[in-house]
Short mmCIF file of C-alpha atoms in Angstrom, two decimals:
data_model
loop_
_atom_site.label_atom_id
_atom_site.label_comp_id
_atom_site.label_asym_id
_atom_site.label_seq_id
_atom_site.Cartn_x
_atom_site.Cartn_y
_atom_site.Cartn_z
CA TYR A 13 -0.02 0.00 0.06
CA GLU A 14 1.12 3.51 -0.62
CA ASP A 15 1.53 6.03 2.06
CA GLY A 16 1.03 9.84 2.08
CA PRO A 17 -1.79 12.43 1.89
CA GLY A 18 -4.84 11.18 -0.12
CA LYS A 19 -3.66 7.60 -0.34
CA ASN A 20 -5.51 6.22 2.59
CA ILE A 21 -8.95 7.09 1.46
CA PRO A 22 -11.37 4.79 -0.46
CA PHE A 23 -11.74 7.15 -3.51
CA SER A 24 -9.53 8.95 -5.95
CA ILE A 25 -8.86 12.74 -5.45
CA GLU A 26 -6.66 13.02 -8.58
CA ASN A 27 -9.64 14.27 -10.84
CA LYS A 28 -11.17 17.29 -9.17
CA TRP A 29 -14.14 17.36 -11.35
CA ARG A 30 -14.89 13.63 -10.66
CA LEU A 31 -14.40 14.16 -7.07
CA LEU A 32 -16.94 17.11 -7.24
CA ALA A 33 -19.50 15.05 -9.01
CA VAL A 34 -19.18 12.05 -6.58
CA MET A 35 -19.38 14.34 -3.50
CA CYS A 36 -22.47 16.07 -4.97
CA VAL A 37 -24.20 12.79 -5.46
CA PHE A 38 -23.21 11.37 -2.03
CA PHE A 39 -24.23 14.44 0.00
CA GLY A 40 -27.11 15.38 -2.29
CA SER A 41 -28.75 11.89 -1.90
CA GLY A 42 -28.58 12.33 1.93
CA PHE A 43 -30.19 15.75 1.69
CA VAL A 44 -32.90 14.90 -0.92
CA SER A 45 -34.03 11.41 0.54
CA PRO A 46 -36.18 12.81 3.54
CA PHE A 47 -38.13 14.97 1.02
CA ILE A 48 -38.66 12.05 -1.30
CA ILE A 49 -39.86 9.93 1.45
CA VAL A 50 -42.32 12.61 2.58
CA ARG A 51 -43.57 13.04 -0.77
CA HIS A 52 -44.03 9.24 -1.15
CA GLN A 53 -45.97 9.11 2.12
CA LEU A 54 -48.14 12.02 1.28
CA LEU A 55 -49.07 10.67 -2.20
CA LYS A 56 -49.83 7.17 -0.80
CA LYS A 57 -53.38 6.26 -0.56
#
């Protein structure tokens, strides 16, 4: 295994745009999921 900053995390930080997209999906899904669950419960008969 390699040592050093950024080598001990389970994702790559070499491509900044890919990192941005992955982080937006990761944190965005956690933020949006309660709203989707509430919408589903309100629309359920």
